[in-house]
mmCIF file of C-alpha atoms in Angstrom:
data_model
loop_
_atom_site.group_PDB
_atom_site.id
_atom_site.type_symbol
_atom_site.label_atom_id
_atom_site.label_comp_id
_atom_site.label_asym_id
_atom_site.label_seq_id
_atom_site.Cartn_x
_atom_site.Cartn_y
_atom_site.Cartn_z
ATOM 1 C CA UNK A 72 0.000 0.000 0.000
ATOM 2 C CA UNK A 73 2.900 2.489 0.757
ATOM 3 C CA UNK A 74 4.512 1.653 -3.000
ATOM 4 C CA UNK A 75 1.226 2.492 -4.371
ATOM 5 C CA UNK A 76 1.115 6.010 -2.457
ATOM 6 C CA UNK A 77 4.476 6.732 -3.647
ATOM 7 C CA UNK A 78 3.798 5.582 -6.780
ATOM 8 C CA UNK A 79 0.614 7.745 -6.978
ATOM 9 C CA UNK A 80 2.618 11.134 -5.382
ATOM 10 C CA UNK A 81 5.115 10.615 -7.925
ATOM 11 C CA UNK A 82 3.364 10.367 -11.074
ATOM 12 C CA UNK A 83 1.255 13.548 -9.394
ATOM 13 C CA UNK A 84 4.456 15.314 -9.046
ATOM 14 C CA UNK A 85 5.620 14.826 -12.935
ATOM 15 C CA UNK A 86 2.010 15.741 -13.358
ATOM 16 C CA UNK A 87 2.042 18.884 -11.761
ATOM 17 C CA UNK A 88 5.601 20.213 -13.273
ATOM 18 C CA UNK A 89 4.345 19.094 -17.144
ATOM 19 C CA UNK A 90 1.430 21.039 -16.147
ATOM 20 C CA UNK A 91 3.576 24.384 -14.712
ATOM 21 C CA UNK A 92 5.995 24.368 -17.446
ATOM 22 C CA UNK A 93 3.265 24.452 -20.028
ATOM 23 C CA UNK A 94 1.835 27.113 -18.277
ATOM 24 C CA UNK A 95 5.369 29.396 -17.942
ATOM 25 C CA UNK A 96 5.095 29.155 -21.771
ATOM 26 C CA UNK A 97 1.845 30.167 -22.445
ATOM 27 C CA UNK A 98 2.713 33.184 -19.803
ATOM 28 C CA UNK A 99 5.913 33.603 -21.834
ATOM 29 C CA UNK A 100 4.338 33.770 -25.005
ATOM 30 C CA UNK A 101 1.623 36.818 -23.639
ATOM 31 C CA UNK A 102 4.222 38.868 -21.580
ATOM 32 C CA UNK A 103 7.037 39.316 -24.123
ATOM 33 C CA UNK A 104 5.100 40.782 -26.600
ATOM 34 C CA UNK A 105 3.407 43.461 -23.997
ATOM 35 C CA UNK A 106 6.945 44.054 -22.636
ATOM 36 C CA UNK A 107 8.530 44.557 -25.803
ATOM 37 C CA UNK A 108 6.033 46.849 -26.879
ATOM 38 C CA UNK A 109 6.114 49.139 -23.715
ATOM 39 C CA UNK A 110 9.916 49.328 -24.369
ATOM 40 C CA UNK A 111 9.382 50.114 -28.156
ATOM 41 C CA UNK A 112 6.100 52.878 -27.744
ATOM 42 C CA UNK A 113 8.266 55.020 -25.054
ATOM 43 C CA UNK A 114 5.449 54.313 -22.443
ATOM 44 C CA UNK A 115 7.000 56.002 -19.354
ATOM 45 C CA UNK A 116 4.270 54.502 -16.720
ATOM 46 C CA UNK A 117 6.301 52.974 -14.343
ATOM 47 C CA UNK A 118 3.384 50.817 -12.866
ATOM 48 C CA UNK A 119 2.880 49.276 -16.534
ATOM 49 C CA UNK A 120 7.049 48.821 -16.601
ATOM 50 C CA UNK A 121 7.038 47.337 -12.970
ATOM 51 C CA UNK A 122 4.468 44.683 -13.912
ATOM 52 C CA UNK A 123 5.979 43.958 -17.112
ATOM 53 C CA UNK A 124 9.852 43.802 -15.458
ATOM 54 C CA UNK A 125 8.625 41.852 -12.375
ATOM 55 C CA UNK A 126 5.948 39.023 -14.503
ATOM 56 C CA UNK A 127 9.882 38.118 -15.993
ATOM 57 C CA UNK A 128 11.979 38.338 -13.543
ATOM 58 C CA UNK A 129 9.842 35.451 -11.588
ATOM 59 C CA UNK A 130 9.265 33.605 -15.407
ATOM 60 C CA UNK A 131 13.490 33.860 -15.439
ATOM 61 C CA UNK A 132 13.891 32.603 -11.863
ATOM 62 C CA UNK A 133 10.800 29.911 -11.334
ATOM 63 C CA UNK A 134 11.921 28.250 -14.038
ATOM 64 C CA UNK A 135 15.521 27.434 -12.692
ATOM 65 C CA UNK A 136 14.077 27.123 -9.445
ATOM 66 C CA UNK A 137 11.790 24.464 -10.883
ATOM 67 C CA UNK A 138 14.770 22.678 -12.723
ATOM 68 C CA UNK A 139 17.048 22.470 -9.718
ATOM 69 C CA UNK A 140 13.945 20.733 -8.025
ATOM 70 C CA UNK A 141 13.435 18.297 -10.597
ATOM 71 C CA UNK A 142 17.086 17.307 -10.781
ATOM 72 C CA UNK A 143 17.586 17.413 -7.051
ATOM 73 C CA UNK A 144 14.515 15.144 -6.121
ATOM 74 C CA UNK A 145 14.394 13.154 -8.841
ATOM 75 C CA UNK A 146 16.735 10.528 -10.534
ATOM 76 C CA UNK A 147 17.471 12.412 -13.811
ATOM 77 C CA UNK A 148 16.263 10.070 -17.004
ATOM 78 C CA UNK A 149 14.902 11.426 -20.480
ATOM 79 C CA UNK A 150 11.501 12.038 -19.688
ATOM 80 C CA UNK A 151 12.466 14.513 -16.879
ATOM 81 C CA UNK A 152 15.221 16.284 -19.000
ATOM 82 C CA UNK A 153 11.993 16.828 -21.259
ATOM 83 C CA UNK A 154 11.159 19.255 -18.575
ATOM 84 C CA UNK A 155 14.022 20.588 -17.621
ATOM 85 C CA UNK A 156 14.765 21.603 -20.892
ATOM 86 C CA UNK A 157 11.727 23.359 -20.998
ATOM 87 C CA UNK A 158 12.383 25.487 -17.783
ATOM 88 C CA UNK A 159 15.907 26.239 -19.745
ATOM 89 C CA UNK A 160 14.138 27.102 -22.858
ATOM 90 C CA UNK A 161 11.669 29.346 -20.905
ATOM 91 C CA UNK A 162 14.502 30.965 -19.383
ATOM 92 C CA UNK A 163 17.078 31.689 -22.406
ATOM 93 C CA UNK A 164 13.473 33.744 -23.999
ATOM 94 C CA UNK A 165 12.769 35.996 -20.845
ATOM 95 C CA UNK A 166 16.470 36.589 -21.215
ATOM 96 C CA UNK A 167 16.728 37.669 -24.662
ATOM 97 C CA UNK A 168 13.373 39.858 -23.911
ATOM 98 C CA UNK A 169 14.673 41.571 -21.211
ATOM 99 C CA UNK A 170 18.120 42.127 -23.162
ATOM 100 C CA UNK A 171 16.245 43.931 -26.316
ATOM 101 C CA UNK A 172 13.588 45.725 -23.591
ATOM 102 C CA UNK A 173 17.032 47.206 -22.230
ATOM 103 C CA UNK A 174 18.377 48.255 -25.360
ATOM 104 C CA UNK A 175 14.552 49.900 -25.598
ATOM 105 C CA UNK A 176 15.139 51.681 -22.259
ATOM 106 C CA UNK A 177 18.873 52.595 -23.278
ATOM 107 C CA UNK A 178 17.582 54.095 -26.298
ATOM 108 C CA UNK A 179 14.959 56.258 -24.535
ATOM 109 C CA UNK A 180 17.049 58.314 -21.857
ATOM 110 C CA UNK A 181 19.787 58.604 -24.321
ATOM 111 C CA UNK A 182 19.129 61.611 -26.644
ATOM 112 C CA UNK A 183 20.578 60.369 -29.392
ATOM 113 C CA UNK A 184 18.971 56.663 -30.891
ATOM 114 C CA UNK A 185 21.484 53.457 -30.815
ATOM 115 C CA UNK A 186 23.342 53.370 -33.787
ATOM 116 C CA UNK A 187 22.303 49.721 -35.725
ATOM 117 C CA UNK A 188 19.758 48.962 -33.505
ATOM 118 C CA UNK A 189 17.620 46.869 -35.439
ATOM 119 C CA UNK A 190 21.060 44.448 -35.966
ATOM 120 C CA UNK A 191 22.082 44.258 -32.593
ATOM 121 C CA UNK A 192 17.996 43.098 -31.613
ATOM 122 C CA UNK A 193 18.455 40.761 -34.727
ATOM 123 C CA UNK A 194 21.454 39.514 -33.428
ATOM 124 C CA UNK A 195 20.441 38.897 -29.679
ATOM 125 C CA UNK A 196 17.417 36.963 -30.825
ATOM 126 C CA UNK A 197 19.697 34.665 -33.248
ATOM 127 C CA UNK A 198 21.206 34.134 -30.428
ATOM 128 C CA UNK A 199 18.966 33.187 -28.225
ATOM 129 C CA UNK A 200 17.242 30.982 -30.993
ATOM 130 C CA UNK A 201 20.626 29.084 -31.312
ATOM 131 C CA UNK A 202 20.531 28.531 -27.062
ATOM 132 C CA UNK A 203 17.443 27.177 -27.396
ATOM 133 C CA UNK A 204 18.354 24.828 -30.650
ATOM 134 C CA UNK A 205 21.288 23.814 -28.636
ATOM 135 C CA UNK A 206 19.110 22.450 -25.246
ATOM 136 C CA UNK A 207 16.381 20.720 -27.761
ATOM 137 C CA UNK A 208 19.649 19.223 -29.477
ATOM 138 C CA UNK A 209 21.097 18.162 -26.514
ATOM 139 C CA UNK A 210 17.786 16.358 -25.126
ATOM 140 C CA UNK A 211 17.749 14.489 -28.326
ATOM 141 C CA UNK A 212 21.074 13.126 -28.015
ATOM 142 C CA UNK A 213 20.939 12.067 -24.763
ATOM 143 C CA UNK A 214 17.482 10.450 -25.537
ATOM 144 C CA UNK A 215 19.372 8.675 -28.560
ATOM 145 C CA UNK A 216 22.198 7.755 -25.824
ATOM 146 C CA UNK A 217 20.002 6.345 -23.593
ATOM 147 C CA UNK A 218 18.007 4.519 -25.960
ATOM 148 C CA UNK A 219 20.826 2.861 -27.934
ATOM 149 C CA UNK A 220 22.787 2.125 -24.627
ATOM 150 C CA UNK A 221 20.089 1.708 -21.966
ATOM 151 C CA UNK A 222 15.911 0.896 -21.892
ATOM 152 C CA UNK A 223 15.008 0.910 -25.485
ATOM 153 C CA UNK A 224 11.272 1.389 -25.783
ATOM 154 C CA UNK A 225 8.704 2.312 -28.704
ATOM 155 C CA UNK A 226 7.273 4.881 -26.507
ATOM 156 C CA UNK A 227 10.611 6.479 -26.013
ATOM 157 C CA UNK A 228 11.764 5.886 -29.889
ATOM 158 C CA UNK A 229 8.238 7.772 -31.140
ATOM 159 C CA UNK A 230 9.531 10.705 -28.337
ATOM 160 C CA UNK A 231 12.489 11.492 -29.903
ATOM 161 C CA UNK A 232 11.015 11.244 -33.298
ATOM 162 C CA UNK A 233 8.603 13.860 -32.637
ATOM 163 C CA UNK A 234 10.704 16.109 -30.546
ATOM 164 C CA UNK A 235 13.327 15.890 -32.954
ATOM 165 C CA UNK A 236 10.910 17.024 -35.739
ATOM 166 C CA UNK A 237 9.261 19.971 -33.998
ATOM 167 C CA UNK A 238 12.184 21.451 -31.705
ATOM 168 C CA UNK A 239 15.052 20.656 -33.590
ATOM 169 C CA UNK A 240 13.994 20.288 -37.550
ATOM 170 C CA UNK A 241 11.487 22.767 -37.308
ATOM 171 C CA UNK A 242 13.677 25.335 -35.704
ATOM 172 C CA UNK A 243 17.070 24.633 -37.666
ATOM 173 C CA UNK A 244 14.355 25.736 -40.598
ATOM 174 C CA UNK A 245 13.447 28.570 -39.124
ATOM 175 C CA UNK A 246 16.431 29.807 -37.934
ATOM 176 C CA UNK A 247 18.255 29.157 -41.706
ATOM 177 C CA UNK A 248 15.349 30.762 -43.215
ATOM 178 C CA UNK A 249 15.566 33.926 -41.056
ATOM 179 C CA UNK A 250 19.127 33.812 -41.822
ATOM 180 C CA UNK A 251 18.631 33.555 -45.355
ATOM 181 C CA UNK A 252 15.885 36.698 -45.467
ATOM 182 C CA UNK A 253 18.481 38.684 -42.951
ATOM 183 C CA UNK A 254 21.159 38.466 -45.954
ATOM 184 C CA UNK A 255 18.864 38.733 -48.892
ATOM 185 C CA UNK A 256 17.719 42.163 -46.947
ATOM 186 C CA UNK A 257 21.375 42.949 -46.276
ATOM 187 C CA UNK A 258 22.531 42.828 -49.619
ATOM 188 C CA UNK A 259 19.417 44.679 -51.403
ATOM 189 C CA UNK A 260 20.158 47.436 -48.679
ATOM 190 C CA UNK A 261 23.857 47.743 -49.387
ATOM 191 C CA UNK A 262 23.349 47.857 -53.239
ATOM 192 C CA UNK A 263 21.319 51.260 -52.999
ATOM 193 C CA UNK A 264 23.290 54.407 -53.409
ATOM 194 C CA UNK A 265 24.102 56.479 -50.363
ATOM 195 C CA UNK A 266 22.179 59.609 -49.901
ATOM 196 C CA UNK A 267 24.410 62.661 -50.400
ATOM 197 C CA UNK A 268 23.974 66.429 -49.203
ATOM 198 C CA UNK A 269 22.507 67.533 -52.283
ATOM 199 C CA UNK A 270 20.402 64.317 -52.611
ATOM 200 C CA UNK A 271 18.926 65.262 -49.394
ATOM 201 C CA UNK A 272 18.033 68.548 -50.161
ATOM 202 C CA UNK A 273 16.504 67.942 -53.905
ATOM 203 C CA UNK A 274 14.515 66.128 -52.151
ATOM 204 C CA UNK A 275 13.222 67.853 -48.881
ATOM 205 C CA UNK A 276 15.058 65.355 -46.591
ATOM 206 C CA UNK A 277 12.701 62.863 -47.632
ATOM 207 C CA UNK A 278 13.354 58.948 -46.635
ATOM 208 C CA UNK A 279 13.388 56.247 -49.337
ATOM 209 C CA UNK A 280 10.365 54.638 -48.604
ATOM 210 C CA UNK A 281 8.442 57.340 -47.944
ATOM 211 C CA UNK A 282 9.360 59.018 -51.435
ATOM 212 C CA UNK A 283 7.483 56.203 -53.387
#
């Protein structure tokens, strides 16, 4: 009778953290877009900002709080390193968010606006698309490790299959196709002719895009 209770507040435990994690991303997914636009739209509220700083800060640190449980009370195998990596992956975005909401807030009190600004967010989100392709990596290998080497199961084989397809195929794609556009954008940009002085003032200081 004892096995079965700690049987039963076991499998409610792995319950309960699949259930959390899921939930961190869904709150993940609604909070960096309303953070990232306060930082873009200049909103000075500081009640909005406080919310918006403090709903991350605890998405940043739950998460690693929740992995360090997971590996500390549990022995470690691939169907808990499933949600570890998700804490990570949770993590790495609230850290790239907060990153380009800096830049947002460095941009505002400075009087002049950060030169190459729309690179350097480019760049901190390739970045932080490349973390997270590296942790969904990782889990597959060690899931291929332990399958080849320890328990082999269909249940475990059909995992990997489909995490490999939607965390690591799906985002090598995106990622090479962003890369791809980021170029193709790059190079149409640097074959257009600098704007001179008197190119300027022929034409009233008027941008590119809004002259067509």
């Amino acid at each position: 009778l004892d096995l079965q209770v700690l049987q039963r507040t076991f499998l409610l435990s792995i319950i309960l953290f699949i259930v959390v994690t899921s939930t961190l991303q869904s709150m993940i997914e609604i909070t960096d877009p309303i953070l990232l636009a306060l930082g873009a739209s200049r909103n000075r509220s500081p009640w909005k900002h406080f919310r918006g700083v403090s709903m991350c800060l605890f998405l940043l640190l739950f998460p690693c709080f929740m992995a360090y449980k997971i590996a500390h009370l549990f022995h470690l195998d691939f169907w808990l390193l499933i949600l570890v990596s998700s804490c990570m992956l949770t993590s790495l975005q609230v850290m790239g968010t907060l990153f380009i909401y800096t830049l947002f807030m460095v941009e505002l009190v400075q009087e002049a606006p950060l030169e190459r600004m729309d690179e350097i967010i480019y760049w901190v989100k390739a970045v932080s698309r490349v973390l997270e392709f590296l942790v969904a990596l990782s889990v597959v290998g060690y899931g291929s490790w332990e399958s080849l080497f320890g328990e082999w199961s269909w249940l475990g084989a059909s995992v990997i299959i489909i995490h490999s397809y939607f965390n690591v195929w799906l985002r090598a794609q995106a990622g090479w196709r962003s890369f791809l556009l980021r170029r193709h954008a790059a190079q149409s940009l640097s074959a257009l002719p600098r704007a001179t002085a008197s190119h300027l003032r022929d034409h009233d200081d008027i941008c590119a895009i809004c002259f067509q």
